[in-house]
Amino acid sequence: MDITVSKEILSDTMLDANIIRENPDMIRTMLINRNRSEDVLDKFLNADKEWRALTEEGNRLRKKRNDVSLQISRLKGPEKDALVQEMKSVSSRIKEIDEGLSACEADRTDALLNIPNIPHSSVPIGKDEHDNVVVYEWGKKREFDFKPLEHFEIADNLDIIDFERATKVAGSGFYCLKGDGARLERAMISYFLDRHKDQGYTEVFPPVVINTNAVIGTGQYPNLKDDMYYLERDDMWLNPTAEVPVTNLLQGEILDRKDLPVNYTAYLPSFRREAGKHSDTHGIIRVHEFNKVEMVRFVEPEGSFDVLERLRMDAEELIRELELPYRVLLLCTGDMSFSCAKCYDLELYVPGKDAWLEASSCSCFTDFQARRAKIKYRPEPHLKSEFVHTLNGSGLALPRTMVAILENYQNKDGTVTIPKVLRPYMRGQEVIGN
């Protein structure tokens, strides 16, 4: 597919190229720890070495051409003709160099776009999810006097999720909430947004459709391009997470220090192909379209990892108020997403499945996204602008929170008790039943 990428977005983005040039061994180790190919580093180093050599040669030849041009204007006869001929060769070589520089720049940019963020020193080194660290668990798992059902069985009995009709409309991997299922979803969205407002976030409602610059800005492109829905005719994408449009609202801006922090929250439907992921095909655990409430923070670099802890607690407050058992995981290097420098997952316990389901990821990206999206701030009016640090967290992802509520609050008679904090949003209703 033909993807349009603006030159403005590609300049001075991704990881700082100087860090890679000066610390190639560190970057190589980082790639290994993150289960990524070292080839991308070799591609960058080779292209960068050639780019610098060609740049030096081009500068030298341009200087020579300028100096000789002054001499030619004062000469006549064979000597002048010889220099004119020599300068034609020089100009031809400069043209070749410019073409080579363009090719090198393309290779460097492609490599930089595919080098992930550097993990924070506190991130455990590990290969996959089995090496994540459980920070703590909260809440007591409920003891049932009956065999708890899985969410899709509960939903079918209560007629609150329609999979068959959704499949007619959109195909497999989609679902239709109905009746009290739709009302419960709406109640969660309103509750989450209201709580985030109390926590100091400004609500925004950005576009669902985004351009290529936006998915580059937050690191989804090209890393996750095969997992996103691309609208080829319009060169647009369906957002894979609200983090993308919300973060890019400040794309290309230079903020004043007094403007920071900027805290946004947003509800949006999001879309993922879930390419190659075939587990959890029953129900709404892994679907192509899902609702989510997102928190995004833009902060000064100093103390951004402390902000991550507060951001995580903002998400945890919602789970605790829903009275759902959960655990906090610190992700290892091999399980973190491409743009993260540090990430916590909040997983809800679901008794019907007897499993833990991720309902929120809370991440600090340092200046990785800000470099790509060109989001800066000026520490003082007289000082040079610097990149902000960005953070985001799900607060919360709706489908898996719905799963956790249905399974944890199910009753022996087939009804589901509505969590107390959601009842005001459901006009005082306490139970979902037939």
Short mmCIF file of C-alpha atoms in Angstrom, two decimals, residues 27-433:
data_model
loop_
_atom_site.label_atom_id
_atom_site.label_comp_id
_atom_site.label_asym_id
_atom_site.label_seq_id
_atom_site.Cartn_x
_atom_site.Cartn_y
_atom_site.Cartn_z
CA ILE A 27 21.28 -0.06 21.40
CA ARG A 28 22.23 -3.53 20.19
CA THR A 29 21.78 -4.95 23.69
CA MET A 30 18.47 -3.13 24.00
CA LEU A 31 17.22 -4.66 20.74
CA ILE A 32 18.20 -8.13 21.94
CA ASN A 33 16.43 -7.57 25.27
CA ARG A 34 13.33 -6.42 23.43
CA ASN A 35 13.30 -9.46 21.10
CA ARG A 36 13.93 -7.32 18.05
CA SER A 37 16.25 -7.83 15.11
CA GLU A 38 19.67 -6.20 15.26
CA ASP A 39 19.49 -5.73 11.49
CA VAL A 40 17.68 -2.42 11.93
CA LEU A 41 20.66 -1.05 13.87
CA ASP A 42 23.14 -2.26 11.24
CA LYS A 43 20.98 -0.68 8.56
CA PHE A 44 21.04 2.64 10.38
CA LEU A 45 24.79 2.57 11.12
CA ASN A 46 25.70 1.66 7.52
CA ALA A 47 23.38 4.26 6.01
CA ASP A 48 24.50 6.89 8.52
CA LYS A 49 28.21 6.19 7.84
CA GLU A 50 27.66 6.49 4.10
CA TRP A 51 25.51 9.61 4.58
CA ARG A 52 28.25 11.35 6.56
CA ALA A 53 30.93 10.38 4.04
CA LEU A 54 28.84 11.62 1.13
CA THR A 55 27.98 14.81 3.00
CA GLU A 56 31.65 15.51 3.64
CA GLU A 57 32.59 14.82 0.03
CA GLY A 58 29.69 16.94 -1.25
CA ASN A 59 30.64 19.89 0.97
CA ARG A 60 34.25 19.64 -0.16
CA LEU A 61 33.31 19.53 -3.85
CA ARG A 62 30.87 22.42 -3.53
CA LYS A 63 33.57 24.53 -1.89
CA LYS A 64 35.98 23.59 -4.64
CA ARG A 65 33.39 24.47 -7.32
CA ASN A 66 32.76 27.86 -5.71
CA ASP A 67 36.49 28.63 -5.43
CA VAL A 68 37.22 27.52 -9.01
CA SER A 69 34.26 29.51 -10.35
CA LEU A 70 35.98 32.68 -9.09
CA GLN A 71 39.21 31.63 -10.83
CA ILE A 72 37.43 30.83 -14.10
CA SER A 73 36.00 34.33 -14.29
CA ARG A 74 39.57 35.69 -14.40
CA LEU A 75 41.00 33.19 -16.90
CA LYS A 76 41.00 32.80 -20.68
CA GLY A 77 42.02 30.21 -23.24
CA PRO A 78 43.00 26.56 -22.63
CA GLU A 79 43.47 26.99 -18.88
CA LYS A 80 39.93 28.25 -18.54
CA ASP A 81 38.57 25.49 -20.80
CA ALA A 82 40.32 22.84 -18.70
CA LEU A 83 38.84 24.15 -15.45
CA VAL A 84 35.37 24.42 -17.01
CA GLN A 85 35.62 20.79 -18.08
CA GLU A 86 36.81 19.77 -14.63
CA MET A 87 33.90 21.57 -12.99
CA LYS A 88 31.45 19.72 -15.24
CA SER A 89 32.81 16.50 -13.78
CA VAL A 90 32.57 17.96 -10.28
CA SER A 91 28.94 19.02 -10.88
CA SER A 92 28.13 15.56 -12.20
CA ARG A 93 29.65 13.99 -9.08
CA ILE A 94 27.71 16.40 -6.83
CA LYS A 95 24.51 15.28 -8.54
CA GLU A 96 25.42 11.63 -7.86
CA ILE A 97 26.16 12.50 -4.24
CA ASP A 98 22.78 14.22 -3.81
CA GLU A 99 21.03 11.13 -5.18
CA GLY A 100 23.07 8.94 -2.83
CA LEU A 101 22.23 11.19 0.11
CA SER A 102 18.52 10.86 -0.65
CA ALA A 103 18.82 7.08 -0.66
CA CYS A 104 20.82 7.12 2.59
CA GLU A 105 18.31 9.43 4.25
CA ALA A 106 15.48 7.09 3.26
CA ASP A 107 17.34 4.09 4.72
CA ARG A 108 18.21 5.98 7.91
CA THR A 109 14.64 7.14 8.38
CA ASP A 110 13.25 3.66 7.81
CA ALA A 111 15.71 2.25 10.34
CA LEU A 112 14.94 4.95 12.92
CA LEU A 113 11.21 4.35 12.55
CA ASN A 114 11.81 0.71 13.47
CA ILE A 115 14.09 1.18 16.50
CA PRO A 116 12.01 1.03 19.71
CA ASN A 117 12.32 3.19 22.79
CA ILE A 118 15.04 2.51 25.37
CA PRO A 119 13.64 0.83 28.52
CA HIS A 120 14.06 2.53 31.88
CA SER A 121 16.66 0.98 34.18
CA SER A 122 13.91 -0.30 36.51
CA VAL A 123 12.35 -2.46 33.78
CA PRO A 124 13.12 -6.17 34.27
CA ILE A 125 14.94 -7.90 31.43
CA GLY A 126 12.88 -10.78 30.10
CA LYS A 127 11.79 -12.60 26.97
CA ASP A 128 7.99 -12.57 27.16
CA GLU A 129 4.95 -12.26 29.41
CA HIS A 130 6.22 -15.08 31.62
CA ASP A 131 9.01 -12.77 32.79
CA ASN A 132 6.73 -9.94 33.88
CA VAL A 133 6.84 -9.11 37.58
CA VAL A 134 3.72 -9.13 39.75
CA VAL A 135 3.98 -5.94 41.84
CA TYR A 136 0.96 -6.72 44.01
CA GLU A 137 -2.61 -8.03 44.02
CA TRP A 138 -5.63 -6.20 45.40
CA GLY A 139 -9.02 -7.52 46.43
CA LYS A 140 -10.26 -10.92 47.45
CA LYS A 141 -11.35 -13.46 44.88
CA ARG A 142 -14.99 -14.28 45.42
CA GLU A 143 -15.93 -17.74 46.67
CA PHE A 144 -18.94 -19.12 44.80
CA ASP A 145 -21.43 -21.70 46.01
CA PHE A 146 -22.10 -22.55 42.37
CA LYS A 147 -19.96 -23.01 39.25
CA PRO A 148 -19.41 -19.51 37.83
CA LEU A 149 -20.23 -19.08 34.16
CA GLU A 150 -18.11 -17.31 31.57
CA HIS A 151 -19.23 -13.89 30.42
CA PHE A 152 -20.59 -14.96 27.04
CA GLU A 153 -22.80 -17.59 28.72
CA ILE A 154 -24.12 -15.00 31.16
CA ALA A 155 -24.69 -12.49 28.36
CA ASP A 156 -26.52 -15.05 26.25
CA ASN A 157 -28.80 -16.05 29.13
CA LEU A 158 -29.60 -12.39 29.86
CA ASP A 159 -29.83 -11.46 26.14
CA ILE A 160 -27.54 -8.44 26.55
CA ILE A 161 -24.94 -9.20 23.83
CA ASP A 162 -25.87 -10.28 20.31
CA PHE A 163 -22.99 -11.91 18.46
CA GLU A 164 -25.00 -13.46 15.62
CA ARG A 165 -26.57 -10.23 14.39
CA ALA A 166 -23.30 -8.30 14.76
CA THR A 167 -21.64 -10.91 12.55
CA LYS A 168 -24.30 -10.29 9.88
CA VAL A 169 -23.45 -6.59 9.94
CA ALA A 170 -19.65 -6.64 10.20
CA GLY A 171 -18.36 -10.23 10.30
CA SER A 172 -16.65 -12.26 13.00
CA GLY A 173 -14.84 -10.45 15.78
CA PHE A 174 -17.60 -7.87 16.28
CA TYR A 175 -20.46 -7.78 18.76
CA CYS A 176 -23.64 -5.85 19.50
CA LEU A 177 -24.55 -4.79 23.02
CA LYS A 178 -28.27 -4.58 23.66
CA GLY A 179 -30.65 -3.68 26.47
CA ASP A 180 -28.95 -3.56 29.85
CA GLY A 181 -25.67 -4.59 28.24
CA ALA A 182 -25.62 -1.37 26.21
CA ARG A 183 -26.73 0.63 29.24
CA LEU A 184 -23.99 -0.91 31.40
CA GLU A 185 -21.38 0.04 28.81
CA ARG A 186 -22.67 3.60 28.66
CA ALA A 187 -22.70 3.76 32.46
CA MET A 188 -19.04 2.71 32.63
CA ILE A 189 -18.00 5.28 30.04
CA SER A 190 -19.75 8.10 31.90
CA TYR A 191 -18.43 6.97 35.26
CA PHE A 192 -14.83 6.67 34.03
CA LEU A 193 -14.91 10.11 32.39
CA ASP A 194 -16.44 11.74 35.47
CA ARG A 195 -13.82 10.19 37.76
CA HIS A 196 -10.99 11.31 35.50
CA LYS A 197 -12.39 14.84 35.56
CA ASP A 198 -12.23 14.65 39.35
CA GLN A 199 -8.63 13.48 39.04
CA GLY A 200 -7.69 16.59 37.04
CA TYR A 201 -8.12 15.54 33.41
CA THR A 202 -9.76 17.62 30.69
CA GLU A 203 -12.20 15.64 28.58
CA VAL A 204 -11.72 15.71 24.80
CA PHE A 205 -13.56 13.93 22.01
CA PRO A 206 -11.13 13.72 19.06
CA PRO A 207 -11.67 12.20 15.60
CA VAL A 208 -11.84 8.43 15.34
CA VAL A 209 -10.10 8.51 11.94
CA ILE A 210 -6.46 9.61 11.90
CA ASN A 211 -3.74 10.36 9.35
CA THR A 212 -0.38 8.65 8.89
CA ASN A 213 1.51 11.41 10.68
CA ALA A 214 -0.54 10.63 13.79
CA VAL A 215 0.24 6.90 13.82
CA ILE A 216 3.91 7.69 13.24
CA GLY A 217 3.79 10.23 16.04
CA THR A 218 2.83 7.71 18.72
CA GLY A 219 4.83 4.81 17.30
CA GLN A 220 2.11 2.55 15.90
CA TYR A 221 3.49 3.00 12.38
CA PRO A 222 5.28 1.12 10.97
CA ASN A 223 5.53 -1.24 13.94
CA LEU A 224 1.83 -2.18 14.07
CA LYS A 225 0.73 -1.31 10.54
CA ASP A 226 -0.54 -4.85 9.88
CA ASP A 227 -2.76 -4.71 12.98
CA MET A 228 -4.47 -1.44 11.99
CA TYR A 229 -7.30 -0.77 9.55
CA TYR A 230 -6.03 1.37 6.66
CA LEU A 231 -8.36 3.42 4.45
CA GLU A 232 -6.31 3.39 1.26
CA ARG A 233 -8.49 5.72 -0.78
CA ASP A 234 -8.12 8.49 1.80
CA ASP A 235 -4.68 7.61 3.21
CA MET A 236 -6.25 7.45 6.68
CA TRP A 237 -6.44 4.93 9.51
CA LEU A 238 -9.02 3.84 12.05
CA ASN A 239 -7.46 4.62 15.41
CA PRO A 240 -6.06 1.51 17.17
CA THR A 241 -6.30 3.26 20.54
CA ALA A 242 -7.45 6.70 21.69
CA GLU A 243 -3.86 7.39 22.72
CA VAL A 244 -3.10 8.17 19.05
CA PRO A 245 -5.53 11.02 18.30
CA VAL A 246 -5.36 12.44 21.83
CA THR A 247 -1.54 12.61 21.91
CA ASN A 248 -1.41 14.10 18.44
CA LEU A 249 -3.75 16.93 19.36
CA LEU A 250 -0.55 18.75 20.40
CA GLN A 251 1.46 17.62 17.38
CA GLY A 252 3.94 20.26 16.22
CA GLU A 253 3.31 22.63 19.15
CA ILE A 254 5.70 24.40 21.51
CA LEU A 255 4.10 24.87 24.93
CA ASP A 256 5.08 27.24 27.70
CA ARG A 257 6.28 25.71 30.92
CA LYS A 258 3.29 27.19 32.74
CA ASP A 259 1.00 25.17 30.45
CA LEU A 260 2.35 21.86 31.78
CA PRO A 261 1.18 19.40 32.75
CA VAL A 262 -1.54 18.88 30.16
CA ASN A 263 -3.89 16.06 31.18
CA TYR A 264 -6.48 14.78 28.72
CA THR A 265 -9.07 12.02 28.97
CA ALA A 266 -11.18 10.72 26.12
CA TYR A 267 -13.70 8.06 25.25
CA LEU A 268 -13.38 6.61 21.75
CA PRO A 269 -14.21 3.44 19.90
CA SER A 270 -10.98 1.86 18.64
CA PHE A 271 -10.18 -0.77 16.02
CA ARG A 272 -7.63 -3.55 15.65
CA ARG A 273 -7.33 -6.42 13.22
CA GLU A 274 -5.86 -8.68 15.92
CA ALA A 275 -3.88 -10.25 13.07
CA GLY A 276 -2.66 -13.74 13.87
CA LYS A 277 -4.25 -13.78 17.34
CA HIS A 278 -6.67 -16.66 17.50
CA SER A 279 -7.07 -17.25 21.23
CA ASP A 280 -10.08 -16.03 23.20
CA THR A 281 -12.35 -16.09 20.16
CA HIS A 282 -15.44 -16.64 22.32
CA GLY A 283 -17.10 -13.53 23.64
CA ILE A 284 -15.67 -10.03 23.81
CA ILE A 285 -12.18 -10.58 25.21
CA ARG A 286 -10.47 -10.16 21.84
CA VAL A 287 -12.47 -8.21 19.27
CA HIS A 288 -11.89 -5.90 16.32
CA GLU A 289 -13.84 -2.91 17.64
CA PHE A 290 -13.86 -1.91 21.28
CA ASN A 291 -14.61 1.09 23.46
CA LYS A 292 -12.02 2.56 25.77
CA VAL A 293 -11.52 5.56 28.02
CA GLU A 294 -7.98 6.88 27.80
CA MET A 295 -5.78 9.13 29.94
CA VAL A 296 -2.90 11.04 28.30
CA ARG A 297 -0.42 13.28 30.10
CA PHE A 298 2.16 15.74 28.74
CA VAL A 299 4.76 16.62 31.38
CA GLU A 300 8.22 18.06 31.92
CA PRO A 301 10.98 15.43 31.59
CA GLU A 302 12.05 15.63 35.22
CA GLY A 303 9.93 13.32 37.34
CA SER A 304 7.97 11.71 34.49
CA PHE A 305 8.38 8.23 36.00
CA ASP A 306 6.89 9.52 39.25
CA VAL A 307 3.96 10.77 37.17
CA LEU A 308 3.62 7.23 35.80
CA GLU A 309 2.98 5.95 39.32
CA ARG A 310 0.24 8.55 39.82
CA LEU A 311 -1.27 7.78 36.42
CA ARG A 312 -1.38 4.09 37.33
CA MET A 313 -3.17 4.90 40.59
CA ASP A 314 -5.74 6.95 38.65
CA ALA A 315 -6.64 3.77 36.74
CA GLU A 316 -6.47 1.63 39.86
CA GLU A 317 -8.95 3.88 41.66
CA LEU A 318 -11.59 2.98 39.09
CA ILE A 319 -11.04 -0.74 39.56
CA ARG A 320 -11.11 -0.46 43.35
CA GLU A 321 -14.33 1.53 43.26
CA LEU A 322 -15.83 -1.16 41.04
CA GLU A 323 -14.65 -3.60 43.74
CA LEU A 324 -13.00 -5.94 41.26
CA PRO A 325 -9.96 -8.05 42.23
CA TYR A 326 -6.92 -7.15 40.16
CA ARG A 327 -3.16 -7.32 40.03
CA VAL A 328 -0.42 -4.96 38.86
CA LEU A 329 2.30 -6.25 36.53
CA LEU A 330 5.56 -4.51 35.68
CA LEU A 331 6.26 -5.57 32.11
CA CYS A 332 9.66 -6.93 31.13
CA THR A 333 11.69 -5.71 28.17
CA GLY A 334 10.42 -8.47 25.90
CA ASP A 335 6.73 -7.78 26.53
CA MET A 336 6.61 -3.97 26.44
CA SER A 337 5.12 -2.19 23.47
CA PHE A 338 7.37 -0.49 20.92
CA SER A 339 7.17 3.06 22.28
CA CYS A 340 7.31 2.34 26.02
CA ALA A 341 10.17 3.14 28.35
CA LYS A 342 8.25 1.57 31.25
CA CYS A 343 4.83 -0.02 31.43
CA TYR A 344 2.45 -1.45 34.02
CA ASP A 345 -0.48 -3.70 33.12
CA LEU A 346 -3.54 -3.84 35.36
CA GLU A 347 -5.20 -7.24 35.08
CA LEU A 348 -8.69 -8.07 36.32
CA TYR A 349 -9.46 -11.50 37.71
CA VAL A 350 -12.37 -13.28 36.00
CA PRO A 351 -13.68 -16.34 37.87
CA GLY A 352 -15.66 -17.89 35.02
CA LYS A 353 -12.52 -18.22 32.99
CA ASP A 354 -10.27 -18.43 36.09
CA ALA A 355 -7.82 -16.06 34.45
CA TRP A 356 -6.36 -12.57 34.57
CA LEU A 357 -7.34 -10.13 31.80
CA GLU A 358 -5.51 -6.93 31.00
CA ALA A 359 -7.89 -3.97 31.34
CA SER A 360 -5.31 -1.17 31.40
CA SER A 361 -1.76 -0.47 30.32
CA CYS A 362 -0.10 2.56 31.91
CA SER A 363 3.07 3.71 30.18
CA CYS A 364 5.76 6.37 30.18
CA PHE A 365 7.24 7.04 26.75
CA THR A 366 9.85 9.63 27.83
CA ASP A 367 10.45 11.89 24.79
CA PHE A 368 10.06 9.06 22.24
CA GLN A 369 6.58 10.05 21.05
CA ALA A 370 7.23 13.76 21.51
CA ARG A 371 10.19 13.56 19.11
CA ARG A 372 8.10 11.83 16.48
CA ALA A 373 5.12 14.16 16.94
CA LYS A 374 7.27 17.26 17.57
CA ILE A 375 5.69 18.23 20.88
CA LYS A 376 7.94 20.62 22.81
CA TYR A 377 7.90 23.10 25.65
CA ARG A 378 10.04 26.10 26.53
CA PRO A 379 11.46 25.82 30.09
CA GLU A 380 12.00 29.57 30.21
CA PRO A 381 11.22 32.33 27.66
CA HIS A 382 14.92 32.82 26.89
CA LEU A 383 15.82 29.11 26.68
CA LYS A 384 15.73 26.67 23.76
CA SER A 385 12.63 24.49 23.52
CA GLU A 386 12.81 20.86 24.68
CA PHE A 387 10.70 17.79 24.07
CA VAL A 388 8.02 16.99 26.63
CA HIS A 389 7.51 13.52 28.04
CA THR A 390 4.25 11.74 27.24
CA LEU A 391 2.36 9.13 29.26
CA ASN A 392 -0.88 7.30 28.72
CA GLY A 393 -3.08 4.76 30.43
CA SER A 394 -6.37 3.02 29.79
CA GLY A 395 -8.97 4.11 32.26
CA LEU A 396 -10.39 1.60 31.41
CA ALA A 397 -10.78 -0.69 28.40
CA LEU A 398 -14.51 -1.48 28.31
CA PRO A 399 -14.87 -5.03 26.96
CA ARG A 400 -12.67 -6.73 29.54
CA THR A 401 -14.07 -4.59 32.35
CA MET A 402 -17.52 -5.73 31.21
CA VAL A 403 -16.29 -9.35 31.29
CA ALA A 404 -14.97 -8.87 34.84
CA ILE A 405 -18.21 -7.31 36.07
CA LEU A 406 -20.42 -10.01 34.55
CA GLU A 407 -18.30 -12.85 35.94
CA ASN A 408 -17.54 -11.40 39.39
CA TYR A 409 -21.04 -10.06 40.03
CA GLN A 410 -23.03 -13.02 38.67
CA ASN A 411 -25.64 -14.63 40.90
CA LYS A 412 -26.85 -18.19 41.22
CA ASP A 413 -30.24 -17.29 39.70
CA GLY A 414 -28.52 -16.03 36.53
CA THR A 415 -28.82 -12.33 37.31
CA VAL A 416 -25.91 -9.91 37.61
CA THR A 417 -25.61 -7.36 40.42
CA ILE A 418 -24.62 -3.91 39.18
CA PRO A 419 -21.59 -2.40 40.98
CA LYS A 420 -22.69 0.32 43.39
CA VAL A 421 -20.72 3.12 41.69
CA LEU A 422 -22.49 2.43 38.38
CA ARG A 423 -26.04 2.40 39.71
CA PRO A 424 -26.53 6.20 39.57
CA TYR A 425 -25.69 5.99 35.86
CA MET A 426 -28.35 3.27 35.41
CA ARG A 427 -31.15 5.22 37.15
CA GLY A 428 -30.73 3.34 40.41
CA GLN A 429 -31.03 -0.15 38.87
CA GLU A 430 -29.33 -2.72 41.09
CA VAL A 431 -29.61 -5.96 39.11
CA ILE A 432 -29.54 -7.06 35.48
CA GLY A 433 -32.04 -9.87 35.02
#
